[in-house]
Structure formats: C-alpha cells, structure tokens
Coordinates of C-alpha atoms in Angstrom, one line a residue:
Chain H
X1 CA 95.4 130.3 104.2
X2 CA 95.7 132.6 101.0
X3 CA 97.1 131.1 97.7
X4 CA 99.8 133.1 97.3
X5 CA 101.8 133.2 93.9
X6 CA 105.4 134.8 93.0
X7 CA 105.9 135.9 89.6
X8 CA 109.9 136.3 88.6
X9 CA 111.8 133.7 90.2
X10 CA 115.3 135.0 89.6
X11 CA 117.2 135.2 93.6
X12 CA 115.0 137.5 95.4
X13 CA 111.6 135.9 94.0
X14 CA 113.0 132.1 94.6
X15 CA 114.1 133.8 98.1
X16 CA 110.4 135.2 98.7
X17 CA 108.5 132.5 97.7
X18 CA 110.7 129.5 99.6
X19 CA 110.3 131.4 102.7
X20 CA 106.4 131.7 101.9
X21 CA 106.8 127.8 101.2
X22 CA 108.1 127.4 104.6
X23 CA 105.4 129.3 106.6
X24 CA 103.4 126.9 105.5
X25 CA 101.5 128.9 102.7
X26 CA 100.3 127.1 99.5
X27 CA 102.8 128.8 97.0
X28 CA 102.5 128.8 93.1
X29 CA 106.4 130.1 91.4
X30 CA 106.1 131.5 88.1
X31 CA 108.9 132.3 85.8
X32 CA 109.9 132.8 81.9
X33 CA 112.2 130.8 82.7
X34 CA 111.4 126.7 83.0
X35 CA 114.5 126.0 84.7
X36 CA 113.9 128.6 87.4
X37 CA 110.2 126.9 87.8
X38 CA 111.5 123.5 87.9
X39 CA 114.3 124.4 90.5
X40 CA 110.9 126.1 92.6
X41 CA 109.1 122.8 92.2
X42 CA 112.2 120.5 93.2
X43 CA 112.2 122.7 96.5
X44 CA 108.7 122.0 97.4
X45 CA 106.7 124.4 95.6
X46 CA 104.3 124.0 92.8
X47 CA 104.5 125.5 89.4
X48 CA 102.1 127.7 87.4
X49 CA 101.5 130.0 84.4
X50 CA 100.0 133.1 84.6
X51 CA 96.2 132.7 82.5
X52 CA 95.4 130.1 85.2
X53 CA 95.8 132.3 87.8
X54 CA 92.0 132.3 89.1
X55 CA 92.9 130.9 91.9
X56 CA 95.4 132.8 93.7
X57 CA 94.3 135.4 96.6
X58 CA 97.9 137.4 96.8
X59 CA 100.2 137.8 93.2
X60 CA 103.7 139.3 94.5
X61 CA 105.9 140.4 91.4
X62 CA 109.2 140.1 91.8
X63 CA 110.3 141.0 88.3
X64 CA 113.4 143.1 87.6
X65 CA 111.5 146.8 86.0
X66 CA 108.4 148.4 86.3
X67 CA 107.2 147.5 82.7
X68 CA 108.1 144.3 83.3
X69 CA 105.3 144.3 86.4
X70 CA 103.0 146.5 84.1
X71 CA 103.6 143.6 81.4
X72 CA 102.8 140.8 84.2
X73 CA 99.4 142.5 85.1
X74 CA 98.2 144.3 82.3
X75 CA 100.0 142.9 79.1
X76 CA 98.2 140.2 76.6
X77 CA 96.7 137.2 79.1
X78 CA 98.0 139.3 82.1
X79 CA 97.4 138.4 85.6
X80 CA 94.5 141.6 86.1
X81 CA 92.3 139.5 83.9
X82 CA 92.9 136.2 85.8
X83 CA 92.8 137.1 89.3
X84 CA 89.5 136.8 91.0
X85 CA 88.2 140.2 92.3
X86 CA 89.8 141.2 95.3
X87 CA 92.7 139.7 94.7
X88 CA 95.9 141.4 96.6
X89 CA 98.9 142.9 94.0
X90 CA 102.4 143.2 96.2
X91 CA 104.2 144.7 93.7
X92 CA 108.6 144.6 95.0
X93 CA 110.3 146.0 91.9
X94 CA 112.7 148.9 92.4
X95 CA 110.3 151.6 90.1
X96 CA 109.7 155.1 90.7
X97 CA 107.2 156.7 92.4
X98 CA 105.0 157.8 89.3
X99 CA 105.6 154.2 88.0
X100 CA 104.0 152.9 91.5
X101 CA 100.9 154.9 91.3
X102 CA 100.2 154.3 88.0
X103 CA 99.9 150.6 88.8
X104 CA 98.3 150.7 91.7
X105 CA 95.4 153.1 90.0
X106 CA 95.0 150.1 87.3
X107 CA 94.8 147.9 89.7
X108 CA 92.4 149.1 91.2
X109 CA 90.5 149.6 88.2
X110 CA 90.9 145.9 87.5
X111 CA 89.0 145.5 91.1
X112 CA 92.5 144.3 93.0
X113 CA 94.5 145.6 96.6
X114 CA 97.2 146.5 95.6
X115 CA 100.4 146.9 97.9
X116 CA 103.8 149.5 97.3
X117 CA 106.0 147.1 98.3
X118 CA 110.0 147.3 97.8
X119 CA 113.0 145.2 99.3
X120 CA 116.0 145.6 100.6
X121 CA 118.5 143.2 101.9
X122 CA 119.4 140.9 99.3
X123 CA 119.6 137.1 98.1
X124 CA 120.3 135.4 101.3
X125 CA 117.9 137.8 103.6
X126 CA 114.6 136.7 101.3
X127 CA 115.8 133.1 101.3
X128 CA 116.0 133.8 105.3
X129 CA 112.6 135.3 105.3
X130 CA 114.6 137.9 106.6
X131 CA 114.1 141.2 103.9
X132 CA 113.2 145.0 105.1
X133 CA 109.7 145.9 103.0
X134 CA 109.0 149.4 102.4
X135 CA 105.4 149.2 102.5
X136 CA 102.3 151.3 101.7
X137 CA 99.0 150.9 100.5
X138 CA 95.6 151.1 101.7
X139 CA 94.7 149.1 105.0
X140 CA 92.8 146.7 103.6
X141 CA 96.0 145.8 101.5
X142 CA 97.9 145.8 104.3
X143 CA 95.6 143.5 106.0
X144 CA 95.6 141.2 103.4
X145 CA 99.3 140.7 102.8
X146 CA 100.3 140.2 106.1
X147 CA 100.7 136.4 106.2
X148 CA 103.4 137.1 103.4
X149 CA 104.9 139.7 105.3
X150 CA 105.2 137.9 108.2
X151 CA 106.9 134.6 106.2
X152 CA 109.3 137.0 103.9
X153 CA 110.1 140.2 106.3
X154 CA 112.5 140.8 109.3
X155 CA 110.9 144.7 109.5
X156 CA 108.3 146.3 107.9
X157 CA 108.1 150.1 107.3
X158 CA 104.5 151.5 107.1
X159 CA 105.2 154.6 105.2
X160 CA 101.4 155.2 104.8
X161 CA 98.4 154.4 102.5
X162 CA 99.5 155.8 99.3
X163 CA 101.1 153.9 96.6
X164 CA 104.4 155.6 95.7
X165 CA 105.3 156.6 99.2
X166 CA 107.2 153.2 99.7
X167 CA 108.7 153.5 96.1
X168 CA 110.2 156.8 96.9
X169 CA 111.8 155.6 99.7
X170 CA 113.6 152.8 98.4
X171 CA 114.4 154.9 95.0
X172 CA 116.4 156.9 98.0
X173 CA 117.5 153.9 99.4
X174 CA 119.2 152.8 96.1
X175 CA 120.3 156.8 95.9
X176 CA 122.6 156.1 98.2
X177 CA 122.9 152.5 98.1
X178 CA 124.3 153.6 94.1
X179 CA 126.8 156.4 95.3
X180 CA 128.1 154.4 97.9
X181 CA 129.5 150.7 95.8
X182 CA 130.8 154.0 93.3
X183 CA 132.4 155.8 96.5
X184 CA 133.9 152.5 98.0
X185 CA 135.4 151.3 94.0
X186 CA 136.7 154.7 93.8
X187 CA 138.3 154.8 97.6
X188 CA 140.3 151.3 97.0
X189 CA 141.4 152.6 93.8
X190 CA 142.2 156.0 95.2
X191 CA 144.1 153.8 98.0
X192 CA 146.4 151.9 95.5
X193 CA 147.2 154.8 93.9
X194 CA 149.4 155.9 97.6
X195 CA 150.3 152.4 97.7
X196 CA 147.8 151.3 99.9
X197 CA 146.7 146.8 99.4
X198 CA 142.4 147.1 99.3
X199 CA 142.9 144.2 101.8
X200 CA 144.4 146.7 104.2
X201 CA 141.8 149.4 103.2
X202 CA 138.7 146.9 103.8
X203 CA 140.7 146.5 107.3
X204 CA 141.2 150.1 108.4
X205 CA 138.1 151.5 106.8
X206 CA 135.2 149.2 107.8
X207 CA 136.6 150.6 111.6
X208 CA 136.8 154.2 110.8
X209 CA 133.9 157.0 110.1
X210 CA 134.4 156.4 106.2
X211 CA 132.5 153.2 106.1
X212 CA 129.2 152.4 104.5
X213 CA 127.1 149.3 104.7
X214 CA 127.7 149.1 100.7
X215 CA 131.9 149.2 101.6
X216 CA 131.3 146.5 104.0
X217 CA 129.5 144.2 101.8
X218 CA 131.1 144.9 98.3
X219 CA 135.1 145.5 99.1
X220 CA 135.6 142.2 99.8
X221 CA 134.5 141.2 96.4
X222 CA 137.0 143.8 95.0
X223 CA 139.8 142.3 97.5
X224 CA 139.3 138.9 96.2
X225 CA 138.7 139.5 92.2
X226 CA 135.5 138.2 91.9
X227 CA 132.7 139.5 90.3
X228 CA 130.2 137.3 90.4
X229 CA 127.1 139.0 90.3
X230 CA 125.1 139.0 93.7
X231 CA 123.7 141.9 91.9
X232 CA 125.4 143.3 88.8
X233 CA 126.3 146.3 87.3
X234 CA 122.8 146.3 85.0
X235 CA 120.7 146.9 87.8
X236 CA 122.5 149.9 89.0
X237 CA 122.0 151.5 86.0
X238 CA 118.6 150.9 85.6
X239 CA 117.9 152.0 89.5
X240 CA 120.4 155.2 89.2
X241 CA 118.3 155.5 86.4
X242 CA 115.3 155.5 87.9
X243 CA 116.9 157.9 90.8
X244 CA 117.7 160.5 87.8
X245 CA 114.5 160.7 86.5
X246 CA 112.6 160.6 89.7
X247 CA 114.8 163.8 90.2
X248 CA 114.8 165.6 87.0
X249 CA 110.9 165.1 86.9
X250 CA 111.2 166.9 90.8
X251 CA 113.9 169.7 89.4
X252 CA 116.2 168.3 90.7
X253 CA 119.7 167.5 89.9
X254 CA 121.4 165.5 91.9
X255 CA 125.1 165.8 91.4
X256 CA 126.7 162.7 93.1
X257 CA 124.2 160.6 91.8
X258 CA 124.8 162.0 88.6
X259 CA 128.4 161.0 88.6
X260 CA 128.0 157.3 90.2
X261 CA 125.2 157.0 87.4
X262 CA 128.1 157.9 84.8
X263 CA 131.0 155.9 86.2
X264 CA 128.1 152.4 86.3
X265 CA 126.8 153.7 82.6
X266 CA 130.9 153.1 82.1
X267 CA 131.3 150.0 83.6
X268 CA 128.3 148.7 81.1
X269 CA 129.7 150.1 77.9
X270 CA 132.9 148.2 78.9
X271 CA 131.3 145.1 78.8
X272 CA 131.1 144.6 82.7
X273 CA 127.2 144.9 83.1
X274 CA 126.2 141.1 84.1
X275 CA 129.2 141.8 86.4
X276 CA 128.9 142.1 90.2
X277 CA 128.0 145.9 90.8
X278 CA 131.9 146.4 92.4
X279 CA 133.3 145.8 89.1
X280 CA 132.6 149.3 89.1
X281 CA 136.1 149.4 90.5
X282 CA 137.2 148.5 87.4
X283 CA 136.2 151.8 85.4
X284 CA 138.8 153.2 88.0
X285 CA 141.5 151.0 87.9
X286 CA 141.9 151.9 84.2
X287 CA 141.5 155.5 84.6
X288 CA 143.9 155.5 87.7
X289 CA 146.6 153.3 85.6
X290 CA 146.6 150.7 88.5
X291 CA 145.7 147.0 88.8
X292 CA 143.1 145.4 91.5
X293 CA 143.5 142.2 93.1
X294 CA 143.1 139.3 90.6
X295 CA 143.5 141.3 87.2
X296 CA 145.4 140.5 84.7
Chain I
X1 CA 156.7 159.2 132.9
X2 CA 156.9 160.9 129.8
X3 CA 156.6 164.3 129.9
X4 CA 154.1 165.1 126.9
X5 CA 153.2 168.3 125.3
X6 CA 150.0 168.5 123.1
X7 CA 150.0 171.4 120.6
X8 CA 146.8 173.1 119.4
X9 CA 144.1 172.6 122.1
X10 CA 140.9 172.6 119.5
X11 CA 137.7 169.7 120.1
X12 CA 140.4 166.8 119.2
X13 CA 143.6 168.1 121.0
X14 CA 142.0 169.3 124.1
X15 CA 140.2 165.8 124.4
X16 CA 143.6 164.0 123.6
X17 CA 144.9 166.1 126.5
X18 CA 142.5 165.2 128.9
X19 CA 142.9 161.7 128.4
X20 CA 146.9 161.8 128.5
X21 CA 146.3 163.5 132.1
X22 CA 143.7 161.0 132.7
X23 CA 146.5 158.1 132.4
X24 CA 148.3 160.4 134.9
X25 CA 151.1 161.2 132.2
X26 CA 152.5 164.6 132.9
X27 CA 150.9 167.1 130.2
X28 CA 151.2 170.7 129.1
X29 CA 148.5 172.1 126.7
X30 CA 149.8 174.8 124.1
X31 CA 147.7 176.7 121.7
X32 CA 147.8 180.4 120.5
X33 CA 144.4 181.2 122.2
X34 CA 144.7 181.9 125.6
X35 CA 141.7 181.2 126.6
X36 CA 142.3 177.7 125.4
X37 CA 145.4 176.8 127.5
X38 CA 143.4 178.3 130.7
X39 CA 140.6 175.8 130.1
X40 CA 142.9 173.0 129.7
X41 CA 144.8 174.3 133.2
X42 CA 141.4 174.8 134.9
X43 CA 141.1 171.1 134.2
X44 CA 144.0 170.0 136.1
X45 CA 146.8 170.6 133.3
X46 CA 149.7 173.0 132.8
X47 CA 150.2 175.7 130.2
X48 CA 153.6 176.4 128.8
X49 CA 155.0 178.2 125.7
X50 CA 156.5 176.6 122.7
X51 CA 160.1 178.2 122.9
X52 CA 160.4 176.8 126.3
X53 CA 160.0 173.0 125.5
X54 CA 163.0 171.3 126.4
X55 CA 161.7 169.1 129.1
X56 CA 159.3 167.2 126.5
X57 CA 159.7 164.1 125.6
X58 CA 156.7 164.0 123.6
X59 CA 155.0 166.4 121.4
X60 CA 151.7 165.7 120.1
X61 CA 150.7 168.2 117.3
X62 CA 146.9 168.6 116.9
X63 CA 146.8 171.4 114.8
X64 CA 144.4 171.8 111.8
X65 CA 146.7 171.6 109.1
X66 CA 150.3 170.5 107.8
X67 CA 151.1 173.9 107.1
X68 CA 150.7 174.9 110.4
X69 CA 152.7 171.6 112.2
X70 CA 155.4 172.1 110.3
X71 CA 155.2 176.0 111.2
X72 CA 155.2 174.7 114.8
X73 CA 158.1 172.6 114.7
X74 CA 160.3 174.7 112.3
X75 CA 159.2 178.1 112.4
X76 CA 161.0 180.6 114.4
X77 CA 161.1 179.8 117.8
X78 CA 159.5 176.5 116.9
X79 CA 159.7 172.8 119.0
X80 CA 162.3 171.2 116.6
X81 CA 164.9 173.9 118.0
X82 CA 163.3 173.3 121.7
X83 CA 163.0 169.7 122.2
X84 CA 165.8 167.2 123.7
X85 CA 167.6 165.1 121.2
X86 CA 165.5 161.7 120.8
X87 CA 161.8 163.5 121.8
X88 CA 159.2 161.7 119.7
X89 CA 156.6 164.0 117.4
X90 CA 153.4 162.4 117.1
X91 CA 151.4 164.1 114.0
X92 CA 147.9 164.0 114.0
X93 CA 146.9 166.2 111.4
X94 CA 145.4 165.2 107.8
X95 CA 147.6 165.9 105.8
X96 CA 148.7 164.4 101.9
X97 CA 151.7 161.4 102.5
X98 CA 154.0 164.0 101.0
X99 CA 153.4 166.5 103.3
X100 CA 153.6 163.5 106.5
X101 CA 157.3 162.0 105.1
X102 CA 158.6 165.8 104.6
X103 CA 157.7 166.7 107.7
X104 CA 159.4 163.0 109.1
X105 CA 162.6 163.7 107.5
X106 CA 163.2 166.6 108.5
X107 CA 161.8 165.6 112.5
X108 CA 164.7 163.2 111.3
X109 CA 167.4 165.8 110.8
X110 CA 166.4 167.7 113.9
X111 CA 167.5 164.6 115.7
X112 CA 163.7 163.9 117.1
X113 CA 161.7 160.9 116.4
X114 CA 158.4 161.0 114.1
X115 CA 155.3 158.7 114.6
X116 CA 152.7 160.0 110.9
X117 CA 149.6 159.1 113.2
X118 CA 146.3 160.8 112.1
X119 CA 143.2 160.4 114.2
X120 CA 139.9 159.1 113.8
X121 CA 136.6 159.6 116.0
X122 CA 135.5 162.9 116.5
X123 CA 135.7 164.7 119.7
X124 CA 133.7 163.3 122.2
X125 CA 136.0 160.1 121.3
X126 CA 139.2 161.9 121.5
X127 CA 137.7 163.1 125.1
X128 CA 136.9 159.6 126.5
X129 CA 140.3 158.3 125.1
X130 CA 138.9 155.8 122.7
X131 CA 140.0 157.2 119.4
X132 CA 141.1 155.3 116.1
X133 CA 144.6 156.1 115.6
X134 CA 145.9 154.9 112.2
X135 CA 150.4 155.1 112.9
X136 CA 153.0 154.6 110.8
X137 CA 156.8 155.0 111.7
X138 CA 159.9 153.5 113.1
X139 CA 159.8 150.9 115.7
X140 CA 161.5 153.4 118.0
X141 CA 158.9 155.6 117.4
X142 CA 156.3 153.5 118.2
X143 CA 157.6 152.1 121.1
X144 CA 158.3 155.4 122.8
X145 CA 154.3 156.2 121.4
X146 CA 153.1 153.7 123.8
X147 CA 152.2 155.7 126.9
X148 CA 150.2 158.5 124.8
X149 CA 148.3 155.6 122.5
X150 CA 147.5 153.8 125.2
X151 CA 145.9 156.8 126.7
X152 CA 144.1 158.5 123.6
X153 CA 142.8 155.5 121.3
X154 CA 141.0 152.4 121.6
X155 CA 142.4 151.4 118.4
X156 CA 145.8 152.0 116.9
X157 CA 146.5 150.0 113.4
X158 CA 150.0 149.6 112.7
X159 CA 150.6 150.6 108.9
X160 CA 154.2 150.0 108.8
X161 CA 157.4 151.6 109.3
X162 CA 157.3 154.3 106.9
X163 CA 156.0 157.6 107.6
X164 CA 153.6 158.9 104.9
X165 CA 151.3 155.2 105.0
X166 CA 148.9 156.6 107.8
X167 CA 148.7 159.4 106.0
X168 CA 147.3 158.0 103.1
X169 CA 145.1 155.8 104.9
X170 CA 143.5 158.7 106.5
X171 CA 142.9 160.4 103.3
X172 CA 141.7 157.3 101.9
X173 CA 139.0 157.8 104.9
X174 CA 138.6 161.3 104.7
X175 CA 137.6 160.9 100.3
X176 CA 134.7 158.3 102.1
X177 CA 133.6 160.4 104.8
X178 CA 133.3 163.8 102.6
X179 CA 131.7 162.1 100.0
X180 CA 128.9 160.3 102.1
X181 CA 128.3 163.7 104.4
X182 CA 127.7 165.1 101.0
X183 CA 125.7 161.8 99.6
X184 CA 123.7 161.7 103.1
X185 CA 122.9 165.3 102.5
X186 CA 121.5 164.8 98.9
X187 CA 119.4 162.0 99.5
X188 CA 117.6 164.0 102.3
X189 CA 117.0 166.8 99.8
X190 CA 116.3 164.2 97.0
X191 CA 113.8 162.4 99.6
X192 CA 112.0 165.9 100.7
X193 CA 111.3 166.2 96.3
X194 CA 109.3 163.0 96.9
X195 CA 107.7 163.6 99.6
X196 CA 109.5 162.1 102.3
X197 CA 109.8 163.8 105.9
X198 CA 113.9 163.9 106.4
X199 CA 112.9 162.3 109.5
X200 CA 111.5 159.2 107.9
X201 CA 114.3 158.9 105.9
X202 CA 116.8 158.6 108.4
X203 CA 114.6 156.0 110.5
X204 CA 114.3 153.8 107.4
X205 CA 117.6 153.8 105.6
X206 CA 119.6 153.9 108.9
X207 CA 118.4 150.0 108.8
X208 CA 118.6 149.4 105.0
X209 CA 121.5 148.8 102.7
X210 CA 121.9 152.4 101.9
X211 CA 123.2 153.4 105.0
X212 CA 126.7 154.6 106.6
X213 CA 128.5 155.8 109.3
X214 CA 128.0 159.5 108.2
X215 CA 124.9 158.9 107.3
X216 CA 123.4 158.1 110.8
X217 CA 125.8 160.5 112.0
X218 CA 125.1 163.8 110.1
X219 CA 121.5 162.9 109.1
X220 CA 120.8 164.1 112.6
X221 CA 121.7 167.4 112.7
X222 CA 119.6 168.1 109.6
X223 CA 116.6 166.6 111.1
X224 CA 116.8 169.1 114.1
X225 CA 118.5 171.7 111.6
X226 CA 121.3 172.2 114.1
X227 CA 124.6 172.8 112.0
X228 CA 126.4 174.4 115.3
X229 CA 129.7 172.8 114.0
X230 CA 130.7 169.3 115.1
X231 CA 133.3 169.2 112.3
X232 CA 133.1 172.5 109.6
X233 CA 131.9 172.7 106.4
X234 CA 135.6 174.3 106.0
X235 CA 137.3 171.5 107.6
X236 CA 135.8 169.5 104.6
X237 CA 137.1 171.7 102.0
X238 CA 140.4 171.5 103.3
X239 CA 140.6 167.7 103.6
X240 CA 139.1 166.7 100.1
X241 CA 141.5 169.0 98.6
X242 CA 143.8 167.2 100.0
X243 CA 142.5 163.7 98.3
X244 CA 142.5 165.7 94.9
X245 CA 145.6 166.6 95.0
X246 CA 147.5 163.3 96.5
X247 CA 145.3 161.7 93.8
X248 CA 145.9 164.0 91.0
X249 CA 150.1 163.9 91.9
X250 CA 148.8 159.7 91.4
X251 CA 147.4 160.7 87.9
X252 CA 143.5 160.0 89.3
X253 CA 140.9 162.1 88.9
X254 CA 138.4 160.7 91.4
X255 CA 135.1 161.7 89.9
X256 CA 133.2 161.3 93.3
X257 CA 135.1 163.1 95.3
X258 CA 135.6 166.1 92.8
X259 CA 131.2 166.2 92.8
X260 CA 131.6 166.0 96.9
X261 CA 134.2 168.9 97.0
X262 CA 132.5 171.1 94.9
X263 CA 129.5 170.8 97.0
X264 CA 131.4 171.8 99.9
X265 CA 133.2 174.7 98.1
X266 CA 130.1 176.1 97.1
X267 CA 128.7 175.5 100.5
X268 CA 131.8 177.8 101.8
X269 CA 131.1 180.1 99.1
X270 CA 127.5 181.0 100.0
X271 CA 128.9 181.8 104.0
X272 CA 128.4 178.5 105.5
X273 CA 131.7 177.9 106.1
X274 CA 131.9 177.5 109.7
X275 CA 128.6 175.9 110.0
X276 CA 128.7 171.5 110.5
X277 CA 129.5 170.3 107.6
X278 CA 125.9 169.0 107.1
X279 CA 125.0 172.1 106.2
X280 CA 126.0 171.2 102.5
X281 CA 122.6 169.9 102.3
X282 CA 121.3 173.8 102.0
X283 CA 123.3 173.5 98.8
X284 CA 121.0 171.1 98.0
X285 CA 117.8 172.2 98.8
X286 CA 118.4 175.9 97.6
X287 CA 119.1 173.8 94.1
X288 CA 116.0 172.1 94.6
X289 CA 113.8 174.9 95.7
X290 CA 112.9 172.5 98.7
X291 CA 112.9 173.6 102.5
X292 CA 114.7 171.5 104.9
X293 CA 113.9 171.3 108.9
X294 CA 114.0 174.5 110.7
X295 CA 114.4 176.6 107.6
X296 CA 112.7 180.0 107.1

C-alpha cells in the first residue's frame, strides 16, 4: 500500500484524497490552510507538512496554478527535497503544456516519476471517486499511480508517455469548457432581451442542438440567482489565460476564446471574480440593459 | 383528414413530407425544382402548384428564409390568395420574431390561421418524424396543428399564444448552435497547435465537461474531412445574422456570436459557402498554418 499524500485541499483535493481515504490507502492532506487540514483529519485522514514528507511514495498536487505546483516541489523546504527517490509526482493543476514539461524534467532531475495528470468533472465527482484524468507520463509512472487512479477516477485517458500531452488536452478541454459558460450567459441574456424567462430557455434549450454540457450545468445557477462559486469566475481567467498563451506561443489566435477571455476579464474587474463562473451572465445583463433572475 | 401542403421540399421539408404521408394524412409537395416534387411523388406523394391550392387545409412552409415564406404566401400568385378561409400556415423557417408576427398578422388578414413553429433536428430527424418543434400561436391554431405535429416531431413545446415567441426561442438556439460549431471547430485547430490528433480530441472531450451537442456532432466530419453539406456554412451566415440583428433592434451586442459570425462570413468569403458548416474550421487552420484531416 503506497503512502499517498494530497497537497491543496481546497474541493477537488479534499475530493481526491477522501476517495483515496476510502480505498483504503494511508492518506496524508496537506494545506496552507489549518482549517482545511483539520476538516481532512475530522474525516478520517491524517494531517502533514510538507519537510516531513520522507515518507510518502505518491505526492498528488492539487493546487490552483502551475507556480503554485512549481512552489510545492521546488520552492524553499519543497517536497523534491523530501521525497525519498523514486517517489511518484501526479501533478492535476490546469497548466499549460510548456508549464507540464518543465516540471516533469525537474522532477526528474530531483530522481521522481512524475505523472501529467489533469481533471475534469468537478467537486462532487472527486468526492465520488468519480473524476476523468487526462493522463500521461512514462510507464513506470503510470504503474505506479494506479492505486490512486483506481480510488479517484471513473475513466482514464492514456494520451501517451510525454508530459504535456495530457496538459494540452485539458487546456482544450477548458477552451471550450471557457466559451461555452460565456456562450450559455450570453444566450439567456440574448433570450430576455425577446422576452424570453431563462427558466423557459434552460427548458427548451437543454432539448434542442444548442446545448452544451457547460449550459446544462451552469443555467440553472443563472435561473435561480445564485452564484455561489462551485467554481468562480477567477479560475476562468486564469485557465482562458492559460488557453491564450498556449495559443499565441503556437501562432495562433484564437478568436472565440479571445472574446469569452474578455467578457470573464470583465466579470473580474466588476468585482464578481470569487463569483460562480455564470456570473458571467452578469457582464451581459448590464450591457443588454436587462435584469436576471434574483437581481436587484 | 386534413389535406396538407408542404412548401419547399429541401433535407427538412421533404422529410416533414414523408412523415405527414407516413401518418396517412393526404400530402402535396411543392418546391420550384422539379426534380424535387418528382422525388417526393416517386415516394408515394402528389405534386401540385401553388396557384392551385384551394383544397389545403394546411400549409406547411419549409423554405430557407422569411423572405422567401412571405414571398410564397403573398407574392403574386401566392397561397394566401389560394387557400380556403380558416387554412392553418405552419412556419418553419428561422426567422427574427419580427419577421414571424408580421408574417402572422397578415396570415391574419388573409383570413388563414398562423402556428410561428420553427424546427429543430436536422434532417434525418425531420425524416423519421421525431423532430423538436418549438410553436407558438392561437389555440385554434394549434389545435388544428395537431395532425401534422403529431406526425413530424417527437417534441413540440408550447411557447404561448403569441406568434413571434418560437421565433425567438429558435434564434436563442440557433446564437448556441453557430457559436459551438464555430467553438468545436477552433478547439480542433487549437488542439492540432499542441499536438493533438483531432481524433483524440473528439474521443476525450466528447466525455469531459467541454463538450456539446455540436461538438460531437460536427467534430466528425472534420475528423474524416467530409464537409459534403449536412447544414451549409451559408445557412450559418444567414441565421446568426439573424441573432445580430433581433439583438441589436434589443440594444445587445452579443460579443460571442459577433466572433462566431465572422468566422462564418469569412468562411463564405474564401468559397466555402456551400460546404457543412464545419468547414469554418479551415478558417482556422489556414490562421494557424496547421493542416487538418484530409487536407492537401
């Protein structure tokens, strides 16, 4: 049985490492946050900090950014140092590409496996055990992390044994994921404006060739005014972000993306950025000159 | 038994015609090809002309645009001269909500009953009789509708009595669907920059958050880089003009759906026209100096 530690335990990291809890793996929850830790412990798990880390045969970061991952492992008393030689990295941030293999050649360096290793599916799927991993690395990384697979993932993609392959998928991933919460804001909004109720667009739309997975899941937060964040505005700057310069650094500019960037870039220098990402929406109502559900 | 006529025997109408004969209603096929009308009559129908119309109790127009259903029911020689006192028009174009209650008032004057009922589902739906149908119109309307929507769609949602409400729920549907045809297409291209096969991404993101109807729906044809024409580049072009300009009339500039229109206007500019409107992803790659499947 591996020793397997998760370092960020904001909903997708608690998620992760309760399911690993439940498989029956010895799981050690790190955080910056005490509370976060203690609510990990209360569960079941045990707690930890990151120079007394010698122990642990699989580290999976779960933090927010790349350079907060880069920070984890490399920074002052970083994990590298810690973990015994090796020692398997599953690295799950949304980062790009370039940001992916960089890490993975330090690792490497630092004598560790190291695993490309985004999520998708949110909160309740990792609490579930129940996320989609874009996976690659080499295969004696994927060896090595498959007990955590197995007690975190409903499916798997092997997208091959370079590190960067899986990033790049889930950077499109959150391409469209980005353009579509922006595209299902802007179709209620667009909808009032005829005199159409969002409850009546949700309705029609999630029937008709128009819908998206991201209009199924976010419109009802639009319908019923709240904007508590299941994930918030923030992040979709920072992975549109991402997106852009994965792009740019490709020659590529992608126009949609460009625009969904701009409209959640908005939404943040309105204030709205520890909003739920569909307060998007909002950015429109006021442009459109109409009200959604719950305002005002 | 109704007698119904269907107008403009194209992928959608032909299939609505079918299934209206299916159902053993009566129908007459009309469209200016010949060769059209003699396919729908080789299939068991009847032809007929539009100045001799006066034994239809329905008509149902299927014709590309509004411009050309209003030129069929009140251009010379047209169907609102032809038709019995009390026929019911059923409208199935896309068309802006001003466009649908202009044309209802003045079905209204002609003495003829109007159901605004524009269509969802794409031919091979329209063929098997299972289409969406969104309807709005008087109750007379609808009730003398029932033998035609009982034979064409598997779903009808009632939006009301006033003409001009489907209308705007389809345009609400038709600013999703262009922009996610043209946000499907991008993140292919955006995924070949990084390395990605198109066919890997459509395996992987068909099952992950950033998915959508048009996305596993379009992403296809790119993989096999067939753009024989399901639904046209052109047909695109058309429809989100139509969302600019109902939104515009609203005061709404919907950012999104300008980016996806001028990706399909500049797909139309370079000759691509009548290709499927996935072909807006050679936009795309031509911007990215990337080759997509079957290129070259």
């Amino acid at each position: 049985m591996p020793t397997v530690g998760v370092i960020g335990l904001g909903s997708m990291g608690m998620g992760i490492a309760l399911s690993a809890l439940r498989a029956g793996l010895p799981v050690r929850g790190f955080d910056v946050a005490p509370d976060r830790v203690e609510a990990f412990v209360a569960a079941g798990g045990q707690g930890g900090s990151l120079d007394a880390a010698g122990d642990l045969d699989i580290a999976v970061l779960v933090t927010v950014t790349a350079a907060q991952a880069r920070d984890v492992l490399f920074g002052a008393g970083g994990l590298a140092a810690a973990l015994p030689a090796g020692a398997l990295v599953i690295a799950c941030p949304t980062m790009s590409p370039d940001d992916a293999r960089d890490l993975a050649v330090r690792a490497g360096e630092a004598g560790l496996l190291y695993l490309d290793a985004p999520i998708s599916g949110g909160a309740a799927k990792a609490t579930e055990g129940a996320l989609t991993v874009m996976a690659s690395g080499a295969g004696a990384a994927f060896a090595a992390a498959e007990p955590v697979l197995d007690a975190v993932a409903e499916t798997v993609f092997r997208l091959g044994d370079a590190p960067g392959a899986a990033a790049a998928m889930k950077v499109v991933n959150q391409h469209l994921a980005g353009i579509h919460i922006a595209s299902a804001a802007e179709a209620v909004v667009f909808g009032i404006t005829q005199g159409i109720d969002p409850a009546k667009t949700l309705e029609v739309i999630s029937r008709c060739a128009g819908t998206s997975w991201m209009f199924e899941n976010r419109v009802p937060h639009i319908v019923a005014g709240d904007y508590a964040p299941l994930s918030a505005v923030d992040i979709f700057v920072k992975d549109l972000g991402i997106v852009l310069e994965a792009a740019g650094a490709a020659g590529f500019s992608p126009a949609l993306a460009e625009t969904a960037a701009a409209a959640f870039r908005a939404a943040q220098a309105e204030g709205l950025g520890r909003e739920d990402d569909a307060a998007v929406a909002k950015v429109f109502a006021r442009q459109a000159g109409v009200a959604l559900p719950g305002a005002g």
